[in-house]
Amino acid sequence: SDSITVGELAKRMGVKANELIAELMRQGSMVTINHPLDYESAAILAAEFNHEVENVAFDEETILEVEPSKEAEDNVEDLEVRPPVVTIMGHVDHGKTSLLDAIREANVTEGEAGGITQHIGAYDVELDGKKVTFLDTPGHEAFTAMRARGAGVTDIVILVVAADDGVMPQTKEAISHSKAAGVPMIVAVNKIDKPDANPEKVKQELTEFELVPEEWGGDTIFVEVSAKQQTNLDTLLEMILLQAEVLELKANPNKRAKGSIVEARLDKGRGPIATVLVQDGTLKIGDAIVAGLHYGRVRSMTTATGSQVKEAGPSFPVEVTGLGGVPNAGDTFHAVENEKAAKDVSHHRQSKQREIDLSRNSKVSLDQLFEKM
Ligand code: GDP
Ligand code: MG
């Protein structure tokens, strides 16, 4: 099972059992050499001696049913086309927020409630019956944070470049982030309504970064837009859908959901609230889920337009309540068999995290000690 005796732990750590017994005594528990320690206690005790404990009896991946190559595991006939997930990047003041707002205002899927949308970190729009999901957290930090956690959430990057300003430092950063992530870019040359707009100059500058428009013999899609006057926004959406078709984005909606946390916060009345983006499977009310270090049961799911839904399929962003704590943006989430499994995974992760924190603390105090010497 999931425990180890004091004697066995001492042997594996290469210390005398008496040392462990003494430490446990110091912590207030009188035990013998045959006393069983659960994983958590063993990990904490070992950390005191700068050892790490790995819980081999606990196989998180089995519980989460994580398969290394899920696409290969799914039957081809189970895979369905899913909407593209899009992130808008670009230099400050080039119009990222304006573009996100303009697209949302013009195209919200569920326009009831007077088209009033709330910021949940992501939203979806519809063009000719086809959906596009936008991550509503423009900026490189969000993108980098998600990627650092291995969350390859974004399918397409919209690179916004102001036609009156051209390529700027954060434009270059966005390009290198997208390239590093292997995510294709569509260039939105914004602010074409401005008298001093020079879209040709922008195109010229971007050729240096191998972003060459089709009319110049390249394969990058450029769309000239004005977020302010809502010019060519439908063309931009069409181009996104075109690019998505090329990417052949598919997922299997008929299994337990998994995906990423887009953002999360603590609401005084409703508790932890997390915007999740389902990347595979379908998330349902009542599902037991693990998100980062936390777990719970899906109590409610709300869309960006405030509708309550009972299910959320691939590429669909929803605000979820029912978690026991607030996960981090970029954390993964998994729906699991039952609440017990969710709890086990969560506790396992928390004790691992505690070990990391403990070893960090002990390192810090050692450093401080040496500083004083
Ligand atoms: P962000 O920093 O990239 O999010 O840029 P914002 O969306 O905040 O826009 C910066 C400024 O540019 C604001 O004053 C916007 O009103 C303005 N702006 C954005 N898009 C356009 C556009 O298409 N035309 C014009 N004339 N101004 C725009
Ligand atoms: Mg902004």
Short mmCIF file of C-alpha atoms and ligand atoms in Angstrom, two decimals:
data_model
loop_
_atom_site.label_atom_id
_atom_site.label_comp_id
_atom_site.label_asym_id
_atom_site.label_seq_id
_atom_site.Cartn_x
_atom_site.Cartn_y
_atom_site.Cartn_z
CA SER A 1 0.00 0.00 0.00
CA ASP A 2 0.94 3.64 0.33
CA SER A 3 3.13 3.48 3.44
CA ILE A 4 6.68 2.76 4.52
CA THR A 5 8.10 1.86 7.95
CA VAL A 6 10.49 4.16 9.79
CA GLY A 7 13.19 1.50 9.50
CA GLU A 8 12.71 1.03 5.77
CA LEU A 9 12.72 4.77 5.13
CA ALA A 10 15.92 5.16 7.13
CA LYS A 11 17.56 2.37 5.15
CA ARG A 12 16.61 3.96 1.83
CA MET A 13 17.81 7.36 2.99
CA GLY A 14 21.07 5.88 4.26
CA VAL A 15 20.62 7.26 7.77
CA LYS A 16 20.29 5.52 11.13
CA ALA A 17 16.73 4.66 12.13
CA ASN A 18 17.45 6.25 15.49
CA GLU A 19 17.98 9.60 13.79
CA LEU A 20 14.53 9.44 12.24
CA ILE A 21 12.98 8.27 15.51
CA ALA A 22 14.70 11.15 17.30
CA GLU A 23 13.43 13.64 14.73
CA LEU A 24 9.89 12.26 15.01
CA MET A 25 10.16 12.47 18.78
CA ARG A 26 11.30 16.07 18.48
CA GLN A 27 8.13 16.65 16.43
CA GLY A 28 6.10 15.08 19.21
CA SER A 29 5.44 11.53 18.06
CA MET A 30 6.82 8.54 19.92
CA VAL A 31 7.28 5.74 17.43
CA THR A 32 9.17 2.50 16.99
CA ILE A 33 11.24 1.32 14.06
CA ASN A 34 8.25 -0.61 12.68
CA HIS A 35 5.91 2.34 12.72
CA PRO A 36 4.30 2.87 9.29
CA LEU A 37 4.49 6.33 7.77
CA ASP A 38 2.13 7.43 5.05
CA TYR A 39 3.55 9.06 1.96
CA GLU A 40 2.99 12.58 3.20
CA SER A 41 4.64 12.08 6.60
CA ALA A 42 7.55 10.23 5.01
CA ALA A 43 8.05 13.05 2.51
CA ILE A 44 8.01 15.72 5.21
CA LEU A 45 10.36 13.74 7.43
CA ALA A 46 12.74 13.04 4.55
CA ALA A 47 12.73 16.69 3.56
CA GLU A 48 14.11 17.50 7.02
CA PHE A 49 17.13 15.48 5.98
CA ASN A 50 17.23 17.04 2.52
CA HIS A 51 15.90 13.90 0.90
CA GLU A 52 13.18 13.62 -1.65
CA VAL A 53 10.60 10.87 -1.52
CA GLU A 54 8.96 9.61 -4.63
CA ASN A 55 5.67 7.86 -4.23
CA VAL A 56 6.03 4.94 -6.59
CA ALA A 57 2.81 3.35 -5.40
CA PHE A 58 0.89 6.36 -6.63
CA ASP A 59 0.52 6.48 -10.35
CA GLU A 60 -1.09 9.77 -11.17
CA GLU A 61 -1.06 9.12 -14.88
CA THR A 62 -3.16 6.00 -14.51
CA ILE A 63 -5.77 7.89 -12.53
CA LEU A 64 -5.82 10.73 -15.03
CA GLU A 65 -5.77 8.27 -17.92
CA VAL A 66 -3.11 10.32 -19.62
CA GLU A 67 -2.01 8.60 -22.76
CA PRO A 68 1.22 9.79 -24.36
CA SER A 69 -0.24 9.89 -27.84
CA LYS A 70 -3.91 10.51 -27.37
CA GLU A 71 -4.60 11.21 -31.03
CA ALA A 72 -3.36 7.77 -31.88
CA GLU A 73 -5.49 6.24 -29.12
CA ASP A 74 -8.70 7.85 -30.34
CA ASN A 75 -10.52 6.09 -33.11
CA VAL A 76 -10.43 8.29 -36.17
CA GLU A 77 -14.22 8.18 -36.40
CA ASP A 78 -14.49 9.63 -32.88
CA LEU A 79 -12.51 12.74 -33.79
CA GLU A 80 -14.52 15.83 -34.58
CA VAL A 81 -13.46 19.19 -35.94
CA ARG A 82 -13.01 21.66 -33.10
CA PRO A 83 -12.87 25.48 -33.19
CA PRO A 84 -9.43 27.13 -33.33
CA VAL A 85 -8.13 28.80 -30.17
CA VAL A 86 -6.64 32.19 -30.96
CA THR A 87 -4.36 34.53 -28.98
CA ILE A 88 -3.80 38.14 -29.99
CA MET A 89 -0.26 39.43 -29.54
CA GLY A 90 1.62 42.55 -30.49
CA HIS A 91 3.27 45.74 -29.29
CA VAL A 92 1.62 47.86 -26.59
CA ASP A 93 -0.97 50.31 -27.94
CA HIS A 94 -1.12 48.62 -31.32
CA GLY A 95 -4.74 47.71 -30.60
CA LYS A 96 -4.89 44.20 -29.09
CA THR A 97 -7.62 45.04 -26.59
CA SER A 98 -9.54 47.15 -29.12
CA LEU A 99 -9.46 44.31 -31.62
CA LEU A 100 -10.63 41.73 -29.07
CA ASP A 101 -13.46 44.04 -28.01
CA ALA A 102 -14.47 44.90 -31.57
CA ILE A 103 -14.61 41.24 -32.63
CA ARG A 104 -16.59 40.35 -29.55
CA GLU A 105 -19.09 43.16 -29.96
CA ALA A 106 -19.65 42.33 -33.61
CA ASN A 107 -19.91 38.58 -33.28
CA VAL A 108 -20.90 37.16 -29.90
CA THR A 109 -22.43 33.72 -30.34
CA GLU A 110 -25.14 33.99 -27.77
CA GLY A 111 -26.20 37.57 -28.23
CA GLU A 112 -29.14 37.39 -25.83
CA ALA A 113 -28.97 39.53 -22.71
CA GLY A 114 -28.30 42.44 -25.07
CA GLY A 115 -24.91 41.13 -26.06
CA ILE A 116 -23.52 41.99 -22.66
CA THR A 117 -20.37 40.03 -22.13
CA GLN A 118 -18.30 39.65 -19.05
CA HIS A 119 -14.60 39.20 -18.87
CA ILE A 120 -13.91 35.55 -18.12
CA GLY A 121 -10.54 35.33 -19.89
CA ALA A 122 -11.82 33.78 -23.09
CA TYR A 123 -14.81 34.00 -25.39
CA ASP A 124 -16.11 32.42 -28.56
CA VAL A 125 -17.61 34.03 -31.63
CA GLU A 126 -19.36 32.59 -34.65
CA LEU A 127 -19.09 33.20 -38.38
CA ASP A 128 -21.33 31.29 -40.79
CA GLY A 129 -22.01 28.67 -38.14
CA LYS A 130 -18.32 28.13 -37.42
CA LYS A 131 -16.80 29.06 -34.10
CA VAL A 132 -13.56 30.73 -33.12
CA THR A 133 -12.35 30.91 -29.52
CA PHE A 134 -10.32 33.90 -28.43
CA LEU A 135 -8.14 33.92 -25.35
CA ASP A 136 -8.95 37.26 -23.86
CA THR A 137 -5.60 37.68 -22.15
CA PRO A 138 -3.50 39.42 -24.72
CA GLY A 139 0.10 39.78 -23.85
CA HIS A 140 3.15 37.69 -23.92
CA GLU A 141 3.16 36.91 -20.24
CA ALA A 142 -0.05 34.92 -20.34
CA PHE A 143 1.10 33.12 -23.47
CA THR A 144 4.52 32.37 -22.03
CA ALA A 145 3.08 31.28 -18.68
CA MET A 146 0.73 28.88 -20.38
CA ARG A 147 3.50 27.52 -22.55
CA ALA A 148 5.93 27.20 -19.64
CA ARG A 149 3.38 24.92 -18.00
CA GLY A 150 3.21 22.86 -21.13
CA ALA A 151 -0.22 24.08 -22.02
CA GLY A 152 -0.19 24.29 -25.77
CA VAL A 153 -3.53 26.00 -25.80
CA THR A 154 -3.14 28.42 -28.68
CA ASP A 155 -3.62 27.16 -32.23
CA ILE A 156 -3.21 30.47 -34.03
CA VAL A 157 -1.60 33.79 -33.07
CA ILE A 158 -2.95 37.05 -34.44
CA LEU A 159 -0.01 39.41 -34.64
CA VAL A 160 -1.33 42.94 -34.40
CA VAL A 161 0.86 45.64 -35.91
CA ALA A 162 -0.28 49.26 -36.02
CA ALA A 163 -0.04 50.59 -39.56
CA ASP A 164 1.14 53.99 -38.32
CA ASP A 165 3.90 52.56 -36.12
CA GLY A 166 5.27 49.39 -37.69
CA VAL A 167 7.37 46.63 -36.16
CA MET A 168 8.32 47.42 -32.55
CA PRO A 169 10.23 45.51 -29.82
CA GLN A 170 7.17 43.61 -28.53
CA THR A 171 6.20 42.77 -32.11
CA LYS A 172 9.54 41.00 -32.42
CA GLU A 173 9.03 39.27 -29.07
CA ALA A 174 5.61 38.05 -30.14
CA ILE A 175 7.09 36.69 -33.35
CA SER A 176 9.80 34.77 -31.53
CA HIS A 177 7.33 33.39 -28.95
CA SER A 178 5.00 32.16 -31.68
CA LYS A 179 7.85 30.66 -33.65
CA ALA A 180 9.25 28.92 -30.57
CA ALA A 181 5.83 27.46 -29.87
CA GLY A 182 5.36 26.44 -33.49
CA VAL A 183 2.09 28.36 -33.68
CA PRO A 184 1.19 29.88 -37.05
CA MET A 185 0.66 33.64 -37.23
CA ILE A 186 -1.86 35.74 -39.07
CA VAL A 187 -0.87 39.39 -39.32
CA ALA A 188 -3.56 41.97 -38.58
CA VAL A 189 -2.31 45.33 -39.79
CA ASN A 190 -4.41 47.59 -37.57
CA LYS A 191 -5.36 51.28 -37.54
CA ILE A 192 -5.65 51.51 -41.32
CA ASP A 193 -8.17 54.33 -40.75
CA LYS A 194 -5.37 56.62 -39.63
CA PRO A 195 -4.18 59.21 -42.13
CA ASP A 196 -0.55 58.28 -41.62
CA ALA A 197 -1.21 54.52 -41.90
CA ASN A 198 1.33 52.74 -44.07
CA PRO A 199 0.41 49.05 -44.34
CA GLU A 200 2.92 48.47 -47.15
CA LYS A 201 5.74 49.55 -44.86
CA VAL A 202 4.56 47.05 -42.22
CA LYS A 203 4.59 44.25 -44.78
CA GLN A 204 8.06 45.28 -45.89
CA GLU A 205 9.38 45.28 -42.31
CA LEU A 206 7.88 41.86 -41.55
CA THR A 207 9.59 40.18 -44.48
CA GLU A 208 12.74 40.35 -42.36
CA PHE A 209 11.03 37.88 -40.01
CA GLU A 210 9.98 35.52 -42.78
CA LEU A 211 6.45 36.79 -42.64
CA VAL A 212 5.86 37.36 -46.33
CA PRO A 213 2.39 38.09 -47.70
CA GLU A 214 0.89 35.80 -50.31
CA GLU A 215 0.86 38.51 -52.97
CA TRP A 216 4.64 38.76 -52.57
CA GLY A 217 5.11 35.05 -52.98
CA GLY A 218 5.05 34.15 -49.29
CA ASP A 219 2.53 32.15 -47.27
CA THR A 220 1.59 34.50 -44.45
CA ILE A 221 -1.96 35.79 -44.30
CA PHE A 222 -2.16 39.58 -43.85
CA VAL A 223 -5.44 41.35 -43.15
CA GLU A 224 -5.71 45.12 -43.02
CA VAL A 225 -8.14 46.09 -40.28
CA SER A 226 -9.40 48.92 -38.18
CA ALA A 227 -10.56 47.90 -34.73
CA LYS A 228 -11.89 51.42 -34.25
CA GLN A 229 -14.09 51.45 -37.36
CA GLN A 230 -14.68 47.68 -37.35
CA THR A 231 -13.22 47.36 -40.84
CA ASN A 232 -12.47 43.90 -42.24
CA LEU A 233 -13.12 42.04 -39.01
CA ASP A 234 -15.16 39.41 -40.84
CA THR A 235 -12.28 38.93 -43.28
CA LEU A 236 -9.98 38.38 -40.31
CA LEU A 237 -12.35 35.75 -38.92
CA GLU A 238 -12.60 34.09 -42.35
CA MET A 239 -8.83 33.91 -42.55
CA ILE A 240 -8.67 32.39 -39.07
CA LEU A 241 -11.17 29.74 -40.12
CA LEU A 242 -9.19 29.11 -43.30
CA GLN A 243 -5.98 28.67 -41.35
CA ALA A 244 -7.83 26.39 -38.90
CA GLU A 245 -8.95 24.16 -41.76
CA VAL A 246 -5.37 23.78 -42.89
CA LEU A 247 -4.37 22.81 -39.33
CA GLU A 248 -7.10 20.11 -39.23
CA LEU A 249 -7.87 20.72 -35.57
CA LYS A 250 -9.72 17.77 -34.12
CA ALA A 251 -10.66 16.33 -30.74
CA ASN A 252 -12.76 13.53 -29.32
CA PRO A 253 -15.74 15.02 -27.48
CA ASN A 254 -16.90 11.62 -26.22
CA LYS A 255 -14.66 11.16 -23.24
CA ARG A 256 -13.73 12.76 -19.95
CA ALA A 257 -12.59 16.33 -20.34
CA LYS A 258 -9.13 17.70 -20.00
CA GLY A 259 -7.75 21.11 -20.73
CA SER A 260 -6.21 24.21 -19.24
CA ILE A 261 -6.99 26.90 -16.73
CA VAL A 262 -7.16 30.25 -18.50
CA GLU A 263 -7.59 32.30 -15.36
CA ALA A 264 -8.91 31.84 -11.83
CA ARG A 265 -9.90 33.92 -8.86
CA LEU A 266 -11.60 33.73 -5.50
CA ASP A 267 -15.13 35.15 -5.37
CA LYS A 268 -16.39 36.08 -1.93
CA GLY A 269 -19.80 34.58 -2.47
CA ARG A 270 -19.20 31.78 -4.94
CA GLY A 271 -15.76 30.59 -3.88
CA PRO A 272 -13.02 29.70 -6.33
CA ILE A 273 -13.96 30.47 -9.94
CA ALA A 274 -11.86 29.21 -12.82
CA THR A 275 -12.17 29.81 -16.53
CA VAL A 276 -11.30 26.52 -18.17
CA LEU A 277 -10.67 25.79 -21.78
CA VAL A 278 -11.67 22.25 -22.66
CA GLN A 279 -9.07 20.83 -25.05
CA ASP A 280 -10.34 17.28 -25.29
CA GLY A 281 -13.47 15.47 -24.21
CA THR A 282 -16.57 17.08 -22.75
CA LEU A 283 -16.86 18.67 -19.32
CA LYS A 284 -20.19 18.17 -17.56
CA ILE A 285 -21.94 19.48 -14.47
CA GLY A 286 -21.16 17.14 -11.57
CA ASP A 287 -17.83 15.95 -12.99
CA ALA A 288 -15.06 15.40 -10.45
CA ILE A 289 -12.06 17.44 -11.54
CA VAL A 290 -8.46 18.11 -10.58
CA ALA A 291 -7.03 21.49 -11.53
CA GLY A 292 -3.42 22.09 -10.62
CA LEU A 293 -3.20 21.44 -6.88
CA HIS A 294 -6.94 21.59 -6.30
CA TYR A 295 -9.96 19.41 -6.79
CA GLY A 296 -13.72 19.57 -6.66
CA ARG A 297 -16.91 18.86 -8.49
CA VAL A 298 -18.23 21.06 -11.30
CA ARG A 299 -21.13 22.94 -9.72
CA SER A 300 -21.90 25.44 -12.48
CA MET A 301 -20.60 26.40 -15.91
CA THR A 302 -21.09 29.90 -17.32
CA THR A 303 -20.19 31.22 -20.77
CA ALA A 304 -18.73 34.65 -21.56
CA THR A 305 -22.23 35.89 -22.32
CA GLY A 306 -23.55 34.73 -18.96
CA SER A 307 -25.48 31.65 -20.11
CA GLN A 308 -25.51 28.62 -17.88
CA VAL A 309 -24.53 25.45 -19.71
CA LYS A 310 -24.54 21.79 -18.67
CA GLU A 311 -21.74 20.70 -20.98
CA ALA A 312 -18.64 22.16 -22.58
CA GLY A 313 -16.91 20.41 -25.47
CA PRO A 314 -13.49 20.88 -27.11
CA SER A 315 -12.23 24.49 -27.51
CA PHE A 316 -15.14 25.74 -25.45
CA PRO A 317 -14.27 28.19 -22.64
CA VAL A 318 -16.45 28.25 -19.51
CA GLU A 319 -16.29 29.65 -16.05
CA VAL A 320 -16.47 26.82 -13.56
CA THR A 321 -17.38 26.85 -9.89
CA GLY A 322 -16.98 23.99 -7.44
CA LEU A 323 -13.22 23.78 -6.95
CA GLY A 324 -11.82 23.70 -3.42
CA GLY A 325 -9.05 26.19 -4.18
CA VAL A 326 -7.80 28.63 -6.79
CA PRO A 327 -5.56 27.05 -9.45
CA ASN A 328 -2.98 29.00 -11.49
CA ALA A 329 -3.46 30.20 -15.03
CA GLY A 330 -1.83 27.64 -17.27
CA ASP A 331 -2.48 24.70 -14.91
CA THR A 332 -4.02 21.66 -16.51
CA PHE A 333 -7.36 20.25 -15.45
CA HIS A 334 -8.66 16.72 -15.76
CA ALA A 335 -12.07 15.26 -15.18
CA VAL A 336 -11.61 11.96 -13.34
CA GLU A 337 -13.70 8.94 -12.43
CA ASN A 338 -14.93 10.15 -9.06
CA GLU A 339 -14.25 12.61 -6.29
CA LYS A 340 -12.02 10.16 -4.44
CA ALA A 341 -9.65 9.97 -7.42
CA ALA A 342 -9.68 13.75 -7.75
CA LYS A 343 -8.86 14.10 -4.06
CA ASP A 344 -6.04 11.56 -4.24
CA VAL A 345 -4.37 13.28 -7.16
CA SER A 346 -4.79 16.68 -5.55
CA HIS A 347 -3.33 15.52 -2.22
CA HIS A 348 -0.45 13.82 -3.98
CA ARG A 349 0.36 17.03 -5.85
CA GLN A 350 0.03 19.12 -2.71
CA SER A 351 2.46 17.00 -0.76
CA LYS A 352 4.90 17.10 -3.66
CA GLN A 353 4.53 20.88 -3.68
CA ARG A 354 5.11 21.03 0.07
CA GLU A 355 8.33 19.07 -0.38
CA ILE A 356 9.49 21.54 -2.99
CA ASP A 357 8.58 24.48 -0.74
CA LEU A 358 10.31 22.85 2.23
CA SER A 359 13.52 22.17 0.35
CA ARG A 360 13.45 25.72 -0.97
CA ASN A 361 13.04 27.07 2.53
CA SER A 362 15.86 24.97 3.89
CA LYS A 363 18.10 26.10 1.05
CA VAL A 364 17.23 29.70 1.77
CA SER A 365 18.02 29.35 5.44
CA LEU A 366 21.33 27.65 4.64
CA ASP A 367 22.24 30.49 2.29
CA GLN A 368 21.33 32.99 4.98
CA LEU A 369 23.47 31.07 7.42
CA PHE A 370 26.45 31.22 5.11
CA GLU A 371 25.90 34.90 4.52
CA LYS A 372 26.23 35.51 8.24
CA MET A 373 29.42 33.50 8.51
P1 GDP B 1 -3.19 47.44 -26.75
O1 GDP B 1 -2.24 48.05 -25.81
O2 GDP B 1 -2.49 46.71 -27.85
O3 GDP B 1 -4.24 46.60 -26.10
O4 GDP B 1 -3.93 48.65 -27.52
P2 GDP B 1 -5.37 49.27 -27.25
O5 GDP B 1 -6.44 48.39 -27.80
O6 GDP B 1 -5.48 49.65 -25.83
O7 GDP B 1 -5.31 50.55 -28.20
C1 GDP B 1 -4.37 51.58 -27.99
C2 GDP B 1 -4.91 52.86 -28.56
O8 GDP B 1 -5.08 52.75 -29.96
C3 GDP B 1 -6.29 53.25 -28.01
O9 GDP B 1 -6.33 54.63 -27.82
C4 GDP B 1 -7.24 52.83 -29.10
O10 GDP B 1 -8.42 53.60 -29.13
C5 GDP B 1 -6.42 53.06 -30.33
N1 GDP B 1 -6.79 52.19 -31.44
C6 GDP B 1 -6.91 50.85 -31.42
N2 GDP B 1 -7.29 50.38 -32.62
C7 GDP B 1 -7.41 51.46 -33.43
C8 GDP B 1 -7.77 51.63 -34.81
O11 GDP B 1 -8.08 50.70 -35.54
N3 GDP B 1 -7.76 52.90 -35.28
C9 GDP B 1 -7.43 53.98 -34.51
N4 GDP B 1 -7.45 55.17 -35.07
N5 GDP B 1 -7.11 53.84 -33.22
C10 GDP B 1 -7.09 52.61 -32.68
MG MG B 2 -4.45 46.11 -24.07
#
